[in-house]
C-alpha positions as semicolon CSV with decimal commas, in nm:
position;residue;x (nm);y (nm);z (nm)
1;M;0,546;-1,411;0,799
2;K;0,609;-1,044;0,723
3;V;0,886;-0,896;0,938
4;T;0,955;-0,526;0,982
5;T;1,159;-0,335;1,239
6;M;1,156;0,007;1,402
7;D;1,373;0,201;1,643
8;Y;1,316;0,124;2,011
9;A;1,280;0,496;2,084
10;A;0,994;0,523;1,833
11;T;0,782;0,274;2,032
12;G;0,770;0,498;2,338
13;A;0,794;0,184;2,552
14;F;1,158;0,190;2,660
15;S;1,356;0,394;2,909
16;Q;1,587;0,680;2,826
17;T;1,875;0,471;2,961
18;I;1,826;0,205;2,695
19;T;1,757;0,441;2,406
20;D;2,068;0,642;2,498
21;Y;2,274;0,321;2,512
22;L;2,152;0,216;2,168
23;C;2,250;0,560;2,038
24;R;2,595;0,514;2,198
25;S;2,556;0,820;2,415
26;E;2,893;0,928;2,552
27;K;2,732;0,978;2,894
28;L;2,702;0,602;2,938
29;R;3,041;0,510;2,796
30;P;3,219;0,472;3,136
31;F;2,965;0,214;3,251
32;Y;3,024;-0,066;3,000
33;N;3,313;-0,237;2,823
34;H;3,232;-0,298;2,454
35;F;2,922;-0,198;2,257
36;P;2,741;-0,500;2,104
37;T;2,876;-0,522;1,750
38;P;3,001;-0,845;1,591
39;E;3,351;-0,697;1,571
40;A;3,360;-0,626;1,947
41;F;3,352;-0,998;2,026
42;E;3,703;-1,050;1,897
43;K;3,831;-0,815;2,169
44;Q;3,603;-0,972;2,429
45;I;3,740;-1,319;2,348
46;Q;4,094;-1,195;2,407
47;E;3,999;-1,039;2,740
48;K;3,805;-1,337;2,878
49;Q;4,019;-1,556;3,102
50;F;3,886;-1,907;3,166
51;T;4,113;-2,194;3,262
52;P;4,088;-2,565;3,172
53;E;4,024;-2,635;3,542
54;Q;3,725;-2,399;3,540
55;R;3,591;-2,576;3,233
56;Q;3,622;-2,913;3,405
57;V;3,428;-2,790;3,707
58;L;3,155;-2,640;3,488
59;H;3,126;-2,951;3,274
60;A;3,107;-3,184;3,575
61;S;2,837;-2,972;3,741
62;L;2,626;-2,956;3,426
63;Q;2,656;-3,331;3,374
64;R;2,513;-3,376;3,723
65;Q;2,236;-3,124;3,666
66;Y;2,129;-3,281;3,337
67;R;2,072;-3,620;3,499
68;S;1,716;-3,496;3,556
69;V;1,660;-3,491;3,177
70;A;1,585;-3,844;3,056
71;E;1,685;-3,793;2,693
72;I;1,927;-3,510;2,630
73;H;1,906;-3,365;2,280
74;P;2,220;-3,439;2,073
75;Q;2,275;-3,065;2,017
76;V;2,277;-3,005;2,393
77;K;2,512;-3,299;2,449
78;Q;2,748;-3,157;2,191
79;H;2,743;-2,814;2,354
80;L;2,805;-2,960;2,700
81;D;3,114;-3,138;2,572
82;L;3,231;-2,835;2,373
83;L;3,246;-2,638;2,697
84;L;3,563;-2,836;2,775
85;Q;3,735;-2,686;2,471
86;P;3,945;-2,367;2,511
87;N;3,787;-2,213;2,199
88;T;3,429;-2,242;2,330
89;F;3,246;-1,946;2,479
90;T;2,895;-1,877;2,601
91;I;2,632;-1,612;2,541
92;T;2,404;-1,592;2,843
93;T;2,065;-1,470;2,949
94;G;1,903;-1,519;3,285
95;H;1,554;-1,521;3,426
96;Q;1,341;-1,625;3,718
97;L;1,169;-1,965;3,720
98;N;0,826;-1,830;3,628
99;I;0,570;-2,106;3,605
100;F;0,467;-2,195;3,249
101;T;0,755;-1,965;3,133
102;G;0,577;-1,653;3,263
103;P;0,569;-1,341;3,041
104;L;0,648;-1,381;2,673
105;Y;0,976;-1,189;2,698
106;F;1,133;-1,494;2,866
107;V;1,109;-1,671;2,530
108;Y;1,237;-1,361;2,350
109;K;1,546;-1,359;2,572
110;I;1,634;-1,716;2,487
111;V;1,572;-1,676;2,114
112;T;1,800;-1,370;2,118
113;V;2,076;-1,576;2,280
114;I;2,032;-1,859;2,030
115;N;2,043;-1,627;1,731
116;M;2,341;-1,432;1,857
117;C;2,535;-1,758;1,889
118;K;2,438;-1,850;1,532
119;Q;2,554;-1,515;1,397
120;L;2,880;-1,526;1,590
121;Q;2,944;-1,880;1,470
122;E;2,920;-1,758;1,113
123;K;3,157;-1,469;1,174
124;Y;3,408;-1,658;1,390
125;P;3,415;-2,022;1,266
126;A;3,733;-2,094;1,464
127;Y;3,534;-2,067;1,788
128;N;3,229;-2,235;1,934
129;F;2,941;-2,038;2,085
130;V;2,697;-2,198;2,329
131;P;2,362;-2,037;2,422
132;V;2,306;-2,043;2,799
133;Y;2,003;-1,981;3,016
134;W;2,096;-1,896;3,373
135;M;1,815;-2,022;3,595
136;A;1,754;-1,791;3,890
137;T;1,703;-2,089;4,119
138;E;1,816;-1,909;4,435
139;D;1,565;-1,629;4,403
140;H;1,318;-1,631;4,694
141;D;1,061;-1,381;4,569
142;F;0,790;-1,640;4,506
143;P;0,502;-1,395;4,435
144;E;0,691;-1,276;4,125
145;I;0,694;-1,623;3,965
146;N;0,384;-1,803;4,093
147;H;0,139;-1,677;3,829
148;F;0,089;-1,618;3,459
149;S;-0,187;-1,499;3,225
150;L;-0,338;-1,706;2,944
151;F;-0,615;-1,575;2,718
152;G;-0,684;-1,299;2,970
153;K;-0,718;-1,531;3,271
154;K;-0,469;-1,535;3,559
155;Y;-0,346;-1,871;3,693
156;T;-0,170;-1,887;4,031
157;W;0,028;-2,157;4,212
158;E;-0,038;-2,155;4,585
159;T;0,219;-2,308;4,820
160;D;0,359;-2,241;5,168
161;Q;0,714;-2,335;5,073
162;K;0,990;-2,089;5,160
163;G;1,348;-2,021;5,056
164;A;1,516;-2,061;4,719
165;V;1,240;-2,131;4,464
166;G;1,452;-2,371;4,258
167;R;1,442;-2,614;4,552
168;F;1,061;-2,599;4,579
169;S;0,869;-2,921;4,530
170;T;0,632;-2,904;4,232
171;Q;0,349;-3,017;4,458
172;G;0,042;-2,805;4,395
173;L;0,120;-2,734;4,032
174;E;-0,102;-3,023;3,929
175;Q;-0,394;-2,811;4,049
176;V;-0,292;-2,535;3,809
177;L;-0,266;-2,791;3,529
178;E;-0,621;-2,907;3,599
179;Q;-0,753;-2,551;3,569
180;M;-0,600;-2,502;3,224
181;P;-0,832;-2,485;2,919
182;E;-0,656;-2,784;2,763
183;Q;-0,360;-3,015;2,820
184;Y;-0,013;-2,890;2,729
185;P;0,212;-3,199;2,712
186;V;0,544;-3,026;2,785
187;F;0,414;-2,861;3,101
188;E;0,217;-3,169;3,207
189;A;0,533;-3,380;3,192
190;A;0,749;-3,115;3,359
191;Y;0,529;-3,039;3,656
192;R;0,391;-3,388;3,717
193;N;0,721;-3,577;3,687
194;S;0,987;-3,339;3,824
195;N;1,090;-3,330;4,189
196;T;1,181;-2,961;4,202
197;L;1,092;-2,640;4,021
198;A;1,452;-2,620;3,896
199;D;1,426;-2,965;3,737
200;A;1,086;-2,880;3,589
201;T;1,213;-2,556;3,438
202;R;1,518;-2,730;3,291
203;F;1,282;-2,989;3,138
204;I;1,067;-2,714;2,982
205;T;1,356;-2,514;2,836
206;H;1,510;-2,836;2,704
207;A;1,181;-2,938;2,542
208;L;1,131;-2,597;2,383
209;F;1,491;-2,511;2,291
210;G;1,694;-2,833;2,309
211;A;1,705;-2,856;1,930
212;Y;1,889;-2,523;1,930
213;G;2,144;-2,649;2,183
214;L;2,036;-2,430;2,475
215;V;2,219;-2,518;2,799
216;S;2,043;-2,433;3,125
217;V;2,267;-2,362;3,425
218;D;2,168;-2,386;3,791
219;G;2,398;-2,172;4,008
220;D;2,269;-2,336;4,327
221;D;2,546;-2,592;4,299
222;A;2,816;-2,675;4,555
223;G;3,074;-2,746;4,286
224;L;3,018;-2,414;4,111
225;K;2,996;-2,210;4,432
226;K;3,362;-2,280;4,515
227;A;3,458;-2,018;4,257
228;L;3,264;-1,762;4,459
229;A;3,443;-1,830;4,789
230;P;3,709;-1,553;4,750
231;V;3,436;-1,301;4,661
232;I;3,230;-1,405;4,964
233;R;3,530;-1,355;5,191
234;Q;3,608;-1,013;5,045
235;E;3,244;-0,910;5,069
236;L;3,223;-1,006;5,436
237;I;3,545;-0,829;5,532
238;E;3,553;-0,521;5,308
239;N;3,195;-0,462;5,181
240;I;3,365;-0,354;4,859
241;S;3,073;-0,411;4,623
242;N;2,847;-0,174;4,816
243;K;3,095;0,114;4,798
244;L;3,156;0,070;4,426
245;V;2,791;0,027;4,330
246;E;2,691;0,334;4,530
247;E;2,960;0,535;4,349
248;S;2,830;0,426;4,009
249;S;2,467;0,478;4,108
250;K;2,542;0,834;4,219
251;Q;2,724;0,907;3,893
252;L;2,436;0,767;3,687
253;E;2,183;0,971;3,886
254;E;2,383;1,287;3,825
255;L;2,359;1,210;3,452
256;G;1,981;1,176;3,478
257;Y;1,955;0,795;3,492
258;K;1,757;0,630;3,769
259;P;1,936;0,338;3,942
260;Q;1,756;0,007;3,891
261;V;1,893;-0,178;4,194
262;Y;2,008;-0,075;4,539
263;S;2,306;-0,218;4,716
264;R;2,340;-0,347;5,073
265;E;2,639;-0,327;5,304
266;I;2,670;-0,703;5,253
267;N;2,525;-0,828;4,924
268;L;2,487;-1,187;5,036
269;F;2,213;-1,415;5,166
270;Y;2,246;-1,715;5,394
271;L;2,107;-2,021;5,216
272;Q;1,964;-2,337;5,366
273;E;1,670;-2,562;5,286
274;G;1,358;-2,348;5,322
275;L;1,562;-2,039;5,406
276;R;1,724;-1,752;5,215
277;E;1,775;-1,447;5,432
278;R;2,009;-1,149;5,427
279;I;2,335;-1,147;5,619
280;V;2,400;-0,828;5,820
281;Q;2,689;-0,721;6,040
282;E;2,598;-0,598;6,387
283;G;2,901;-0,503;6,594
284;E;3,132;-0,802;6,615
285;K;2,865;-1,046;6,497
286;Y;2,722;-1,148;6,163
287;R;2,350;-1,216;6,188
288;V;2,098;-1,380;5,954
289;L;1,786;-1,164;5,946
290;N;1,453;-1,309;6,065
291;T;1,633;-1,599;6,236
292;D;1,832;-1,668;6,555
293;I;2,139;-1,761;6,350
294;S;2,457;-1,561;6,409
295;F;2,832;-1,604;6,357
296;T;3,154;-1,461;6,485
297;P;3,385;-1,323;6,213
298;Q;3,602;-1,633;6,239
299;E;3,303;-1,868;6,215
300;I;3,149;-1,702;5,909
301;L;3,483;-1,683;5,724
302;Q;3,544;-2,051;5,798
303;L;3,194;-2,132;5,670
304;A;3,260;-1,932;5,353
305;E;3,578;-2,131;5,290
306;Q;3,436;-2,475;5,368
307;H;3,075;-2,435;5,250
308;P;3,038;-2,147;5,002
309;E;2,718;-2,316;4,881
310;Q;2,553;-2,187;5,200
311;F;2,590;-1,832;5,070
312;S;2,375;-1,684;4,794
313;P;2,467;-1,367;4,602
314;N;2,200;-1,104;4,562
315;V;2,130;-0,904;4,246
316;I;2,457;-0,710;4,290
317;L;2,689;-1,011;4,308
318;R;2,498;-1,268;4,103
319;P;2,623;-1,124;3,770
320;L;2,981;-1,152;3,897
321;Y;2,915;-1,513;4,001
322;E;2,785;-1,592;3,651
323;E;3,098;-1,453;3,491
324;L;3,324;-1,643;3,731
325;I;3,184;-1,984;3,640
326;L;3,109;-1,940;3,267
327;P;3,337;-1,871;2,968
328;N;3,092;-1,595;2,890
329;L;3,123;-1,308;2,644
330;A;2,787;-1,130;2,654
331;Y;2,482;-1,097;2,873
332;I;2,143;-1,050;2,707
333;G;1,873;-0,888;2,916
334;G;1,571;-0,663;2,921
335;G;1,597;-0,288;2,948
336;A;1,596;-0,278;3,328
337;E;1,856;-0,556;3,345
338;V;2,098;-0,387;3,107
339;A;2,049;-0,066;3,305
340;Y;2,142;-0,226;3,638
341;W;2,449;-0,393;3,488
342;F;2,574;-0,037;3,423
343;Q;2,589;-0,001;3,802
344;L;2,818;-0,304;3,834
345;K;3,119;-0,241;3,609
346;K;3,339;-0,107;3,889
347;V;3,278;-0,427;4,088
348;F;3,401;-0,635;3,794
349;D;3,704;-0,411;3,749
350;A;3,794;-0,440;4,119
351;C;3,768;-0,820;4,101
352;Q;3,964;-0,828;3,772
353;V;3,685;-1,010;3,590
354;A;3,607;-0,924;3,228
355;F;3,284;-0,724;3,205
356;P;3,058;-0,890;2,945
357;I;2,913;-0,716;2,642
358;L;2,562;-0,599;2,731
359;V;2,295;-0,672;2,470
360;P;1,930;-0,564;2,497
361;R;1,715;-0,866;2,416
362;N;1,494;-0,863;2,110
363;S;1,149;-0,719;2,172
364;A;0,859;-0,779;1,940
365;L;0,498;-0,719;1,850
366;Y;0,326;-1,030;1,711
367;I;0,023;-0,962;1,491
368;N;-0,175;-1,276;1,409
369;R;-0,377;-1,314;1,092
370;G;-0,702;-1,191;1,246
371;N;-0,547;-0,878;1,395
372;A;-0,351;-0,814;1,076
373;S;-0,681;-0,817;0,883
374;R;-0,839;-0,572;1,132
375;M;-0,535;-0,345;1,106
376;Q;-0,553;-0,343;0,727
377;K;-0,927;-0,265;0,727
378;L;-0,852;0,037;0,942
379;G;-0,584;0,146;0,696
380;L;-0,308;0,136;0,959
381;Q;0,056;0,036;0,937
382;P;0,208;-0,167;1,226
383;Q;0,435;0,119;1,335
384;E;0,132;0,346;1,374
385;L;-0,019;0,116;1,635
386;F;0,227;0,245;1,895
387;K;0,051;0,582;1,901
388;D;-0,199;0,626;2,182
389;Y;-0,568;0,564;2,121
390;Q;-0,675;0,929;2,107
391;E;-0,402;1,014;1,858
392;L;-0,505;0,722;1,639
393;K;-0,869;0,832;1,658
394;K;-0,772;1,173;1,524
395;Y;-0,564;1,004;1,255
396;L;-0,856;0,784;1,150
397;S;-1,089;1,081;1,149
398;A;-0,855;1,250;0,906
399;Q;-0,848;0,934;0,696
400;L;-1,228;0,940;0,695
401;H;-1,204;1,293;0,553
402;E;-1,334;1,440;0,875
403;E;-1,151;1,738;1,016
404;E;-1,108;1,762;1,389
405;I;-1,403;1,944;1,545
406;T;-1,290;2,271;1,698
407;L;-1,469;2,594;1,783
408;E;-1,145;2,773;1,854
409;A;-1,216;3,048;1,598
410;Q;-1,561;3,104;1,745
411;R;-1,420;3,118;2,099
412;N;-1,169;3,377;1,989
413;A;-1,444;3,584;1,817
414;V;-1,665;3,572;2,129
415;A;-1,371;3,660;2,351
416;T;-1,296;3,960;2,129
417;A;-1,660;4,072;2,140
418;F;-1,674;4,048;2,518
419;A;-1,345;4,235;2,547
420;E;-1,505;4,525;2,358
421;V;-1,814;4,508;2,581
422;E;-1,595;4,505;2,891
423;K;-1,410;4,813;2,762
424;L;-1,740;4,992;2,707
425;A;-1,864;4,894;3,055
426;Q;-1,542;5,020;3,210
427;E;-1,601;5,361;3,051
428;I;-1,967;5,388;3,153
429;E;-1,999;5,189;3,479
430;P;-1,681;5,008;3,607
431;T;-1,882;4,789;3,847
432;L;-2,032;4,610;3,546
433;T;-1,695;4,467;3,433
434;K;-1,728;4,171;3,671
435;T;-2,069;4,090;3,528
436;V;-1,931;4,110;3,175
437;G;-1,643;3,881;3,272
438;A;-1,881;3,624;3,420
439;E;-2,096;3,628;3,108
440;A;-1,784;3,589;2,894
441;Q;-1,686;3,281;3,093
442;K;-2,037;3,136;3,056
443;A;-2,018;3,188;2,681
444;A;-1,674;3,023;2,665
445;N;-1,800;2,727;2,868
446;A;-2,106;2,696;2,647
447;L;-1,891;2,688;2,334
448;Q;-1,664;2,425;2,490
449;M;-1,965;2,210;2,578
450;L;-2,106;2,251;2,228
451;E;-1,769;2,152;2,080
452;K;-1,776;1,829;2,280
453;K;-2,137;1,755;2,182
454;I;-2,073;1,818;1,813
455;S;-1,753;1,611;1,830
456;K;-1,940;1,328;2,005
457;A;-2,217;1,337;1,746
458;R;-1,961;1,313;1,469
459;D;-1,780;1,032;1,654
460;N;-2,105;0,838;1,680
461;K;-2,115;0,828;1,303
462;H;-1,791;0,634;1,312
463;E;-1,844;0,452;1,640
464;Q;-1,795;0,110;1,484
465;T;-1,461;0,210;1,331
466;F;-1,336;0,351;1,661
467;K;-1,457;0,043;1,850
468;Q;-1,259;-0,177;1,611
469;L;-0,954;0,041;1,679
470;E;-1,004;0,012;2,054
471;N;-1,037;-0,367;2,036
472;L;-0,725;-0,392;1,820
473;K;-0,524;-0,181;2,063
474;D;-0,646;-0,391;2,357
475;K;-0,545;-0,715;2,187
476;L;-0,201;-0,598;2,075
477;F;-0,125;-0,392;2,385
478;P;-0,297;-0,573;2,676
479;N;-0,343;-0,344;2,976
480;G;-0,181;-0,068;2,773
481;S;0,153;-0,249;2,775
482;L;0,365;-0,448;2,530
483;Q;0,243;-0,804;2,465
484;E;0,570;-0,947;2,589
485;R;0,517;-0,805;2,937
486;Q;0,163;-0,945;2,976
487;D;0,096;-1,247;2,754
488;N;0,229;-1,600;2,786
489;L;0,392;-1,823;2,524
490;L;0,087;-2,051;2,511
491;T;-0,132;-1,760;2,398
492;Y;0,048;-1,774;2,064
493;Q;0,193;-2,125;2,042
494;T;-0,148;-2,287;2,089
495;N;-0,270;-2,145;1,759
496;N;0,068;-2,140;1,587
497;P;0,293;-2,439;1,672
498;D;0,569;-2,274;1,467
499;F;0,570;-1,963;1,683
500;I;0,921;-2,021;1,824
501;P;1,072;-2,109;1,482
502;A;0,913;-1,788;1,349
503;L;1,092;-1,591;1,620
504;V;1,419;-1,765;1,543
505;E;1,377;-1,672;1,179
506;A;1,288;-1,309;1,254
507;F;1,516;-1,195;1,538
508;K;1,841;-1,021;1,443
509;P;2,016;-0,939;1,771
510;F;2,289;-0,718;1,627
511;E;2,038;-0,492;1,450
512;L;1,922;-0,365;1,790
513;K;1,575;-0,290;1,655
514;F;1,220;-0,359;1,772
515;T;1,071;-0,642;1,562
516;I;0,716;-0,661;1,424
517;L;0,596;-1,002;1,306
518;E;0,279;-1,002;1,097
519;E;0,103;-1,318;0,982
520;A;0,020;-1,308;0,613
């Protein structure tokens, strides 16, 4: 496998926010704690406060959650037990419970976490580093996770279930399995034998990444939610997160960065079986939207103290919840995720919780053997593939020793000639200048049309070459986007069982570069 890298900015596929962050722009400096370098983790370790009691709670909850996995990989067992040790820390990524792992970048996130832990372990042998996948089990936006694309075909899970998706029964997924082009044992076992989508997703991530010691965490857990109780109370009484996030969002906007998330007055949902709805304050009452449920201030504060598991943080408070229950040092996310974490630092500061190091996940372009051969026949380098199709056509034309067709010189000559005619008409009969102008425009239009016809005739000579280019672009950039945002893991793993090990070998999280993997 040939591996090369390039700057994220050079791909043209990432936001200004992320490219500025990677360049350590001073404009963004107030919105994060430490930049992701290996040396920064020593400071982060000193700043992270996590008590033995918190470790006990985390360990006990994870032991319960992993009962759904029949045979836990020894590496995962070791990591679960290491979480009890004061010198053990986590590196975390999070994602929705997309069926069949969803877009490819889900896998890239986890491989980035795994490799960062490996690199930190080498640099800091006195500590232990555990890769963690935070399962977004409380998310209720089902249409975002109920489908995926495989070999250009979309597969969708239909169900009428409501509420937190992690609690969904896997009923109905067997119909998706039956539509698949072949059987995929990991997914067959997960969706046919698991009671809930959370259990099925844990099974899948354990099957794919258990050998690397990945620990999957479900925040929809009564034991873990107790740590959130003080935050819930403060949120209900003071609405502090909304004020602080709006301040940061305004500051980022003034610097030219678009906010990625928007805050609510109360950044909490009410959570029950089949129900996850926003909590709003109306006068002296707290009401659950789209229901008849309401509370007095005393009732809702008592509920928060006695049953914090009935509250669910939204996108604003979930990151804080993660950092409260994990001995975490860094969060690894996509560009939009890292950008919205910038909006949250003031919330962490107000709650006196260490703000994690923010690391953009590895992104990649995977070029299989067939596409690599097509690329080479066209005389292209991988980095050149990020140019748009028309630009590449011009480039190939130049490579084919064909200059770009242009009649610009002729247009200028005709325009000059008509300008002289117009001058003459003006001297003899001014009313003829409009006629001259109209004829000049006709001549210009005729030359433009001829330029297109001549260019098309020349293009037809190389139609096959340009068609090969178009097909290559479509395969490597489906729907004009990066592979990782469109394709699914099975698209690549089906033909290359060592696809994940190849990623593990290639990704270098601290390099902060876009990775290109090319099959030899």
